[in-house]
Coordinates of C-alpha atoms and ligand atoms in Angstrom, one line a residue:
M1464 CA 40.9 -29.1 5.6
K1465 CA 37.4 -27.6 5.5
K1466 CA 36.2 -29.9 8.2
I1467 CA 39.0 -28.9 10.6
H1468 CA 38.3 -25.2 10.1
R1469 CA 34.6 -25.6 10.8
C1470 CA 35.5 -27.5 14.0
Y1471 CA 37.8 -24.6 15.1
F1472 CA 35.0 -22.1 14.5
S1473 CA 32.5 -23.9 16.7
I1474 CA 35.2 -24.0 19.4
F1475 CA 35.4 -20.2 19.1
A1476 CA 31.7 -20.0 19.4
L1477 CA 31.5 -22.1 22.5
L1478 CA 34.3 -20.2 24.2
L1479 CA 32.6 -16.9 23.5
A1480 CA 29.1 -17.7 24.6
P1481 CA 29.4 -16.8 28.3
A1482 CA 31.2 -13.5 27.5
V1483 CA 28.3 -12.3 25.3
F1484 CA 25.8 -12.7 28.2
A1485 CA 28.2 -10.9 30.6
L1486 CA 28.2 -8.0 28.3
A1487 CA 24.4 -7.6 27.9
Q1488 CA 24.6 -4.8 30.4
D1489 CA 25.8 -1.4 29.4
Q1490 CA 29.3 -0.2 30.1
T1491 CA 29.7 3.5 31.0
T1492 CA 31.9 5.7 33.1
S1493 CA 30.7 8.3 35.6
A1494 CA 31.8 11.2 33.5
G1495 CA 29.1 13.9 34.1
P1496 CA 27.3 15.6 31.2
N1497 CA 28.5 18.9 29.9
T1498 CA 25.7 21.1 31.2
R1499 CA 26.2 24.0 28.7
T1500 CA 25.8 21.9 25.5
G1501 CA 24.1 18.8 26.9
A1502 CA 26.8 16.8 25.2
Q1503 CA 28.3 14.2 27.5
Y1504 CA 31.1 13.1 25.1
E1505 CA 33.4 14.6 22.6
L1506 CA 32.4 12.1 20.0
V1507 CA 29.6 9.6 19.9
I1508 CA 29.2 6.8 17.3
L1509 CA 25.5 5.8 17.2
N1510 CA 23.6 2.8 16.1
G1511 CA 26.5 0.7 14.8
R1512 CA 26.9 -3.0 14.9
V1513 CA 29.6 -3.1 17.5
M1514 CA 31.8 -6.1 17.3
D1515 CA 34.5 -6.9 19.9
P1516 CA 36.4 -10.2 19.6
E1517 CA 37.5 -10.1 23.2
S1518 CA 34.1 -10.0 24.8
G1519 CA 32.1 -11.5 21.9
L1520 CA 29.8 -8.5 21.8
D1521 CA 28.0 -8.3 18.5
A1522 CA 25.0 -6.0 18.9
T1523 CA 23.7 -2.5 18.1
R1524 CA 25.3 -0.1 20.5
N1525 CA 26.2 3.5 20.9
I1526 CA 29.8 4.4 21.8
G1527 CA 30.9 7.5 23.7
V1528 CA 34.5 8.8 23.3
S1529 CA 36.3 11.5 25.2
G1530 CA 40.0 12.3 25.8
G1531 CA 41.1 9.7 23.2
K1532 CA 39.4 6.8 25.2
I1533 CA 36.2 4.8 24.9
R1534 CA 34.1 6.1 27.8
A1535 CA 30.7 4.4 27.2
I1536 CA 29.2 1.4 25.3
S1537 CA 25.5 1.6 25.6
A1538 CA 22.2 0.6 24.2
K1539 CA 20.8 3.9 25.5
P1540 CA 21.1 7.2 23.6
L1541 CA 24.3 9.1 24.0
A1542 CA 25.0 12.7 23.2
G1543 CA 28.2 14.1 21.9
R1544 CA 29.7 17.3 20.5
Q1545 CA 30.4 15.3 17.3
T1546 CA 28.1 12.5 16.1
I1547 CA 28.8 9.7 13.7
D1548 CA 25.7 7.8 12.5
A1549 CA 26.9 4.2 12.1
K1550 CA 23.6 2.7 11.2
G1551 CA 24.2 -0.3 8.9
L1552 CA 27.9 -0.2 9.6
V1553 CA 30.2 -2.4 11.6
V1554 CA 32.1 -0.7 14.4
A1555 CA 35.3 -2.7 15.2
P1556 CA 38.5 -2.1 17.1
G1557 CA 41.1 -0.4 14.8
F1558 CA 43.3 -2.9 13.0
I1559 CA 46.8 -3.5 14.3
D1560 CA 49.4 -4.4 11.7
L1561 CA 52.4 -6.1 13.3
H1562 CA 54.4 -6.1 10.0
A1563 CA 54.3 -2.7 8.3
H1564 CA 57.6 -1.7 6.7
G1565 CA 56.2 1.5 5.2
Q1566 CA 56.5 4.0 8.0
T1567 CA 56.0 7.2 6.0
P1568 CA 53.0 9.5 5.6
E1569 CA 52.2 7.9 2.3
N1570 CA 52.0 4.4 3.8
Y1571 CA 50.0 5.6 6.9
E1572 CA 47.4 7.2 4.6
H1573 CA 47.0 4.0 2.6
Q1574 CA 46.8 1.9 5.7
A1575 CA 44.2 4.3 7.4
M1576 CA 42.0 3.9 4.3
D1577 CA 42.4 0.1 4.8
G1578 CA 41.2 0.4 8.4
V1579 CA 44.6 0.2 10.1
T1580 CA 45.0 2.4 13.2
T1581 CA 48.4 1.0 14.4
A1582 CA 51.2 0.1 12.0
L1583 CA 54.3 -1.6 13.5
E1584 CA 57.5 -2.4 11.8
L1585 CA 58.5 -5.5 13.8
E1586 CA 60.2 -7.8 11.2
I1587 CA 63.3 -5.8 10.2
G1588 CA 63.1 -3.0 12.7
V1589 CA 65.6 -0.2 13.0
A1590 CA 69.0 0.4 14.7
D1591 CA 68.1 3.8 16.2
I1592 CA 64.9 3.5 18.2
D1593 CA 64.8 7.0 19.7
G1594 CA 65.5 8.5 16.3
F1595 CA 62.6 6.5 14.7
Y1596 CA 60.1 7.7 17.3
A1597 CA 61.3 11.3 17.3
E1598 CA 61.0 11.6 13.5
R1599 CA 57.2 10.6 13.6
E1600 CA 56.0 12.1 16.9
G1601 CA 53.1 14.5 16.4
K1602 CA 53.2 14.0 12.6
A1603 CA 51.6 10.6 12.0
A1604 CA 48.0 9.9 11.0
I1605 CA 48.0 6.5 12.8
N1606 CA 49.9 5.0 15.7
F1607 CA 53.4 3.7 15.0
G1608 CA 56.0 1.5 16.6
V1609 CA 59.1 -0.5 15.8
S1610 CA 61.4 -3.3 16.9
A1611 CA 65.1 -3.3 17.6
G1612 CA 66.4 -5.1 14.5
H1613 CA 69.1 -7.7 14.2
V1614 CA 69.4 -6.9 10.5
P1615 CA 70.0 -3.1 10.9
A1616 CA 72.3 -3.7 13.8
R1617 CA 74.4 -6.0 11.6
M1618 CA 74.2 -3.6 8.7
R1619 CA 75.4 -0.7 10.9
L1620 CA 78.2 -2.7 12.5
M1621 CA 79.5 -4.1 9.3
R1622 CA 79.0 -0.8 7.3
D1623 CA 76.9 -2.5 4.7
P1624 CA 76.7 -0.5 1.4
S1625 CA 72.9 -1.2 0.8
T1626 CA 70.6 1.8 0.7
S1627 CA 67.5 -0.3 1.3
I1628 CA 66.4 -1.9 4.6
L1629 CA 68.1 -5.1 3.5
P1630 CA 71.8 -5.8 3.3
R1631 CA 73.8 -6.7 0.2
G1632 CA 77.4 -6.7 1.4
D1633 CA 79.1 -7.9 4.5
A1634 CA 76.0 -7.8 6.7
A1635 CA 74.5 -10.5 4.5
H1636 CA 77.6 -12.5 3.6
R1637 CA 80.3 -12.3 6.3
E1638 CA 80.4 -14.3 9.5
A1639 CA 80.5 -12.1 12.7
T1640 CA 83.4 -12.4 15.2
A1641 CA 82.6 -13.1 18.8
A1642 CA 83.3 -9.4 19.6
E1643 CA 80.8 -8.3 16.9
I1644 CA 78.2 -10.6 18.3
T1645 CA 78.6 -9.0 21.6
E1646 CA 78.3 -5.5 20.0
M1647 CA 75.0 -6.6 18.3
K1648 CA 73.7 -7.9 21.6
Q1649 CA 74.4 -4.5 23.1
A1650 CA 72.7 -2.7 20.2
L1651 CA 69.5 -4.7 20.7
E1652 CA 69.6 -4.2 24.4
K1653 CA 70.0 -0.4 23.9
G1654 CA 67.0 -0.5 21.6
L1655 CA 64.8 -2.4 24.1
K1656 CA 65.8 0.0 26.8
Q1657 CA 64.6 2.9 24.5
G1658 CA 61.2 1.3 24.2
A1659 CA 61.4 -1.0 21.1
L1660 CA 58.4 -3.3 20.9
A1661 CA 60.2 -6.5 20.0
V1662 CA 63.3 -7.9 18.4
G1663 CA 63.2 -8.2 14.6
F1664 CA 65.1 -10.8 12.5
G1665 CA 65.4 -11.4 8.7
I1666 CA 67.6 -14.5 8.9
Q1667 CA 67.2 -15.3 5.2
Y1668 CA 68.7 -11.8 4.4
T1669 CA 71.7 -12.4 6.7
P1670 CA 72.6 -16.0 5.8
A1671 CA 76.1 -15.5 7.3
A1672 CA 74.6 -15.1 10.7
S1673 CA 75.4 -18.4 12.5
R1674 CA 72.9 -20.3 14.6
W1675 CA 74.9 -19.3 17.6
E1676 CA 74.6 -15.6 16.7
I1677 CA 70.8 -15.9 16.4
L1678 CA 70.6 -17.8 19.7
E1679 CA 72.6 -15.0 21.4
M1680 CA 70.2 -12.4 20.1
F1681 CA 67.3 -14.5 21.4
R1682 CA 69.0 -14.4 24.9
V1683 CA 68.8 -10.6 24.9
A1684 CA 65.1 -10.7 23.9
A1685 CA 64.4 -13.3 26.6
R1686 CA 66.1 -11.2 29.3
Y1687 CA 63.6 -8.4 28.6
G1688 CA 60.6 -10.6 27.8
A1689 CA 60.4 -9.2 24.2
S1690 CA 59.1 -11.4 21.4
C1691 CA 61.3 -12.3 18.4
H1692 CA 59.6 -11.5 15.0
I1693 CA 61.3 -13.6 12.4
H1694 CA 61.6 -14.1 8.7
I1695 CA 63.1 -17.6 9.0
R1696 CA 66.4 -18.8 7.4
D1697 CA 65.0 -20.8 4.4
M1698 CA 62.0 -21.4 2.2
A1699 CA 60.0 -24.3 0.9
E1700 CA 60.7 -27.9 1.4
K1701 CA 63.6 -29.0 -0.7
E1702 CA 66.3 -30.7 1.5
P1703 CA 68.7 -30.0 3.1
A1704 CA 68.1 -26.3 3.8
N1705 CA 64.4 -25.6 3.9
S1706 CA 61.6 -23.9 5.8
I1707 CA 61.0 -27.0 8.1
Q1708 CA 64.5 -26.9 9.4
A1709 CA 64.5 -23.1 9.5
L1710 CA 61.4 -23.2 11.7
E1711 CA 63.0 -25.9 13.9
E1712 CA 66.0 -23.5 14.4
V1713 CA 63.9 -20.7 15.9
I1714 CA 61.4 -22.9 17.8
A1715 CA 64.5 -24.5 19.4
A1716 CA 65.9 -21.1 20.2
T1717 CA 62.6 -20.3 22.0
A1718 CA 62.7 -23.5 23.9
I1719 CA 66.3 -22.9 25.0
T1720 CA 66.0 -19.2 25.9
G1721 CA 62.3 -18.6 26.7
A1722 CA 61.9 -15.7 24.3
P1723 CA 58.4 -15.6 22.7
L1724 CA 58.5 -16.3 18.9
H1725 CA 56.4 -14.8 16.1
I1726 CA 56.9 -16.2 12.6
V1727 CA 56.2 -13.7 9.8
H1728 CA 54.5 -14.4 6.5
I1729 CA 54.1 -18.2 7.0
T1730 CA 53.0 -18.7 3.4
S1731 CA 55.9 -17.1 1.6
M1732 CA 58.3 -19.1 3.7
G1733 CA 56.6 -22.5 3.5
L1734 CA 55.1 -22.2 0.0
R1735 CA 53.7 -25.7 -0.4
A1736 CA 55.0 -26.7 3.0
A1737 CA 52.9 -24.0 4.7
P1738 CA 50.5 -26.5 6.3
K1739 CA 53.4 -28.4 7.8
L1740 CA 54.8 -25.2 9.3
L1741 CA 51.3 -24.4 10.7
Q1742 CA 51.2 -27.9 12.1
M1743 CA 54.6 -27.5 13.8
I1744 CA 53.5 -24.1 15.3
G1745 CA 50.3 -25.7 16.6
E1746 CA 52.2 -28.6 18.2
A1747 CA 54.8 -26.3 19.8
R1748 CA 52.0 -24.2 21.3
K1749 CA 50.4 -27.4 22.7
R1750 CA 53.7 -28.1 24.4
G1751 CA 53.5 -24.7 26.1
L1752 CA 55.8 -22.7 23.8
D1753 CA 54.7 -19.1 23.0
V1754 CA 54.8 -19.3 19.2
T1755 CA 52.5 -17.2 16.9
T1756 CA 52.4 -16.4 13.2
E1757 CA 50.8 -14.2 10.6
C1758 CA 50.0 -14.2 6.8
Y1759 CA 49.0 -11.7 4.1
P1760 CA 46.2 -12.5 1.7
Y1761 CA 48.2 -12.5 -1.5
T1762 CA 50.0 -15.0 -3.7
A1763 CA 53.1 -12.8 -4.2
G1764 CA 55.8 -11.4 -2.0
L1765 CA 58.0 -8.3 -2.4
T1766 CA 61.7 -7.9 -1.7
D1767 CA 64.9 -6.2 -2.8
I1768 CA 66.4 -7.9 -5.8
S1769 CA 70.0 -7.3 -4.6
S1770 CA 69.3 -9.2 -1.3
A1771 CA 70.6 -12.7 -0.3
I1772 CA 67.2 -14.2 -1.2
F1773 CA 68.5 -14.4 -4.8
D1774 CA 71.9 -15.9 -3.9
G1775 CA 72.7 -19.3 -5.4
D1776 CA 70.0 -21.5 -6.8
W1777 CA 67.0 -19.4 -5.9
Q1778 CA 65.0 -20.8 -8.8
G1779 CA 65.4 -24.4 -7.5
R1780 CA 64.7 -23.3 -3.9
M1781 CA 61.5 -21.5 -4.7
D1782 CA 60.6 -23.6 -7.7
I1783 CA 60.1 -20.5 -9.9
G1784 CA 61.7 -18.9 -12.9
Y1785 CA 62.4 -15.4 -14.1
Q1786 CA 58.8 -15.0 -15.3
N1787 CA 57.6 -15.2 -11.7
L1788 CA 59.5 -12.0 -10.9
Q1789 CA 57.9 -8.6 -11.6
W1790 CA 59.8 -5.3 -11.4
A1791 CA 57.8 -3.1 -9.0
Q1792 CA 58.8 0.1 -10.7
T1793 CA 57.4 -0.8 -14.1
G1794 CA 55.3 -3.9 -13.7
E1795 CA 57.4 -5.8 -16.3
R1796 CA 58.1 -9.5 -15.9
L1797 CA 61.8 -10.3 -15.7
T1798 CA 64.1 -12.3 -18.1
A1799 CA 67.6 -13.6 -17.4
E1800 CA 69.0 -10.3 -18.9
S1801 CA 66.8 -7.9 -17.0
F1802 CA 67.3 -9.9 -13.8
A1803 CA 71.1 -9.6 -14.0
Q1804 CA 70.8 -5.9 -14.7
Y1805 CA 68.5 -5.1 -11.9
R1806 CA 70.4 -7.3 -9.5
K1807 CA 73.3 -5.0 -9.8
T1808 CA 71.4 -1.8 -9.2
G1809 CA 68.9 -3.1 -6.6
G1810 CA 65.3 -2.3 -6.2
M1811 CA 61.9 -3.8 -5.3
V1812 CA 60.7 -6.9 -7.1
V1813 CA 57.4 -8.8 -6.7
L1814 CA 57.8 -12.6 -6.4
H1815 CA 54.8 -14.6 -7.6
T1816 CA 55.6 -17.7 -5.6
I1817 CA 52.7 -18.6 -3.2
P1818 CA 50.2 -21.3 -4.4
E1819 CA 46.7 -19.9 -4.0
E1820 CA 45.5 -22.9 -2.0
M1821 CA 48.2 -22.2 0.5
M1822 CA 47.1 -18.6 0.9
N1823 CA 43.5 -19.6 1.4
L1824 CA 44.4 -22.2 4.0
A1825 CA 46.6 -19.8 5.9
V1826 CA 44.0 -17.0 6.0
A1827 CA 41.5 -19.5 7.3
S1828 CA 43.8 -21.1 10.0
P1829 CA 42.9 -20.0 13.6
L1830 CA 46.7 -19.7 14.2
T1831 CA 47.3 -16.8 11.9
M1832 CA 47.0 -13.1 12.4
I1833 CA 46.6 -10.8 9.4
A1834 CA 49.7 -8.6 8.7
S1835 CA 50.4 -6.6 5.6
D1836 CA 54.2 -6.7 5.2
G1837 CA 53.4 -3.5 3.2
L1838 CA 55.8 -1.0 1.7
L1839 CA 54.9 1.8 -0.8
Q1840 CA 57.4 4.2 -2.2
N1841 CA 56.0 7.0 -4.3
G1842 CA 53.0 4.8 -5.3
K1843 CA 55.1 1.8 -6.2
G1844 CA 55.3 -1.5 -4.3
H1845 CA 52.8 -4.3 -3.5
P1846 CA 49.0 -4.0 -3.3
R1847 CA 49.1 -5.5 0.3
S1848 CA 50.3 -2.1 1.5
S1849 CA 46.9 -0.6 0.6
G1850 CA 44.5 -3.5 0.6
A1851 CA 45.4 -6.4 2.9
Y1852 CA 42.7 -5.9 5.5
S1853 CA 39.9 -4.9 3.1
R1854 CA 40.8 -7.9 1.0
V1855 CA 40.3 -10.3 3.9
L1856 CA 36.9 -8.6 4.9
G1857 CA 35.6 -8.3 1.3
H1858 CA 37.0 -11.4 -0.4
Y1859 CA 37.4 -14.0 2.4
V1860 CA 34.6 -13.0 4.7
R1861 CA 31.9 -11.8 2.3
E1862 CA 32.6 -13.4 -1.1
T1863 CA 34.1 -16.8 -0.3
K1864 CA 32.8 -17.1 3.3
T1865 CA 36.2 -18.7 4.2
L1866 CA 35.9 -17.2 7.7
S1867 CA 33.3 -15.4 9.8
L1868 CA 33.5 -11.6 10.3
M1869 CA 34.3 -12.0 14.0
D1870 CA 37.1 -14.5 13.3
A1871 CA 38.6 -12.1 10.7
L1872 CA 38.4 -9.2 13.1
R1873 CA 40.1 -11.2 15.8
K1874 CA 43.0 -11.8 13.5
M1875 CA 43.3 -8.1 12.9
T1876 CA 42.8 -6.7 16.4
L1877 CA 42.8 -8.8 19.5
M1878 CA 45.4 -11.4 18.4
P1879 CA 48.1 -8.8 17.5
A1880 CA 47.4 -6.8 20.7
Q1881 CA 47.8 -10.0 22.8
R1882 CA 51.0 -10.9 21.0
L1883 CA 52.7 -7.8 22.4
E1884 CA 50.8 -6.9 25.5
R1885 CA 52.8 -8.9 28.1
F1886 CA 56.0 -7.0 27.0
A1887 CA 54.2 -3.8 26.0
P1888 CA 51.3 -3.1 28.5
V1889 CA 50.0 -0.2 26.3
M1890 CA 48.7 -2.9 23.9
K1891 CA 46.2 -4.0 26.6
N1892 CA 44.2 -0.9 25.7
K1893 CA 44.3 -1.6 21.9
G1894 CA 42.4 -4.2 19.8
R1895 CA 39.3 -4.1 22.0
I1896 CA 36.1 -2.2 22.3
R1897 CA 36.0 -1.8 26.1
V1898 CA 35.4 1.2 28.4
G1899 CA 38.9 2.6 29.1
A1900 CA 40.4 1.3 25.9
D1901 CA 42.0 3.6 23.4
A1902 CA 39.5 5.1 21.0
D1903 CA 41.1 3.4 17.9
L1904 CA 38.0 2.4 15.9
T1905 CA 37.3 1.3 12.4
V1906 CA 33.8 1.8 11.1
F1907 CA 33.1 0.0 7.8
D1908 CA 30.4 -1.2 5.4
A1909 CA 30.6 -5.0 5.5
D1910 CA 28.5 -5.3 2.4
R1911 CA 30.9 -3.1 0.3
V1912 CA 34.4 -3.2 1.8
I1913 CA 36.9 -4.4 -0.8
D1914 CA 40.5 -3.8 -1.8
R1915 CA 41.2 -1.9 -5.1
A1916 CA 45.0 -2.1 -5.2
T1917 CA 46.5 -4.4 -7.8
Y1918 CA 50.1 -5.3 -8.8
A1919 CA 49.8 -2.8 -11.6
E1920 CA 48.3 -0.1 -9.4
P1921 CA 49.4 -0.9 -5.8
A1922 CA 48.5 2.6 -4.4
K1923 CA 44.7 2.4 -5.0
Y1924 CA 42.8 3.0 -1.7
S1925 CA 40.5 0.4 -0.4
E1926 CA 36.8 1.1 -0.4
G1927 CA 34.2 0.7 2.3
M1928 CA 36.1 2.1 5.3
K1929 CA 33.7 4.9 6.3
Y1930 CA 35.3 6.2 9.5
V1931 CA 38.7 5.4 10.9
I1932 CA 39.2 6.9 14.4
V1933 CA 42.7 7.2 16.0
N1934 CA 42.9 8.2 19.6
G1935 CA 39.4 9.7 19.3
V1936 CA 40.1 11.7 16.1
A1937 CA 38.8 10.7 12.7
V1938 CA 41.5 10.3 10.1
V1939 CA 39.0 8.9 7.6
R1940 CA 35.5 10.6 7.6
D1941 CA 32.7 9.7 5.2
G1942 CA 35.2 7.5 3.4
Q1943 CA 37.5 10.4 2.8
L1944 CA 41.1 10.8 4.2
Q1945 CA 41.5 13.8 6.5
N1946 CA 44.8 15.3 5.6
S1947 CA 44.9 18.0 8.3
V1948 CA 45.1 15.7 11.4
A1949 CA 47.9 13.7 12.9
P1950 CA 46.5 11.9 16.0
G1951 CA 48.9 8.9 15.7
R1952 CA 51.0 8.2 18.8
A1953 CA 54.2 6.3 19.5
V1954 CA 53.6 2.8 20.7
R1955 CA 56.5 1.9 23.0
A1956 CA 57.1 -1.1 25.2
T1957 CA 58.2 1.1 28.2
S1958 CA 56.9 4.5 29.2
K1959 CA 59.9 6.6 28.7
Ligands
ZN779 ZN1 59.9 -10.8 5.4

């Protein structure tokens, strides 16, 4: 596998070479200086190693920011009312997380300390798009957004008794009537009209949803040009129901309907078959299908113990036992007795299922974006909520040299922006360091950045993120979270 990766990296380098020369000249706008103070910009970030995966720029530059936008990228001195000295630090586009379940102040803070400036809940999504945005507008540290979700639409329609984001009653286990399928289509359509960024699916959590039902939801997404973000129907490789067939189902749905497809957490679905799933995605792309994927840099997942993932022979399917399950609330490993007890009450459980070599291979693959799949509730949950991005930069880039810094940044910034930008044009101004782009910037110490969160202590902040700028405002300054600011904005597909 190593050989293949090296070859991909040299292709990256070749493609980027002309862009680097094109950018040798400065980019500035014609904004005149403020004559009273001499400061031309509201904020300047000086002497940083500016890295932009789109243009290939990797050089010492000064950046001028005003009105929430990048106004200048220059080798010449710039003056601002506020100055950040970024000497010895990397200045990158702010990280964009396409898979962030935690959409609360607690989660936004942990993600900001991990370098994330935009957190989007696209896998499960919500049923009430306007309500989601209204609740957060003007109050969020980082930018936020959401998909119209098939799972919550099904839960609402079938009055599922679950109190978590995943169903445990009819929405998981009852087949929908034709009339109900029509109602779900209308619910997704309404969400897309309200500005939802995508359509979300968790098919493994709604096993009673027929192939036809899923195809019908794809048809709605296709009509609007929205991508379908999917937790596929099955895991691993054991026949007959497995991740290969589950991926075939949704690639076929994309071929039939034309809706773009994004497969979430490829490693926790494929387990040992992850390389085969990646191969299938690469092949589908070569045939012109718009299929993308993501992974998180951990060997465990997290889900609700009362969900359909644990229906039937879950041990056989995932090739694990009770000892592979860890109760998030206490950290205890489960037994047959504690599993049965918690399954009745519901709650978050960590699943230690992903072989380490599969995680390594997925992080290195040029096909994957990095996404956290994070969710913290009162400090409990999974370390990926606090550390996914710093773990890639500290462990995979610096310590194991699995991928270059620029390739890692591409997976965290440009690729997720490009995934959404055709449907959500606002994303064209994110994930890049370019004059006119949103001033979402992450300034970090590449020699020190590392995750500190563990399964026992998932709420520990990452280290090494020095400044995290959201729409021109620092939410992390000198490595410290700024609690008094809320510059995060709603990211919608349409301007409403
Ligand atoms: Zn999932």
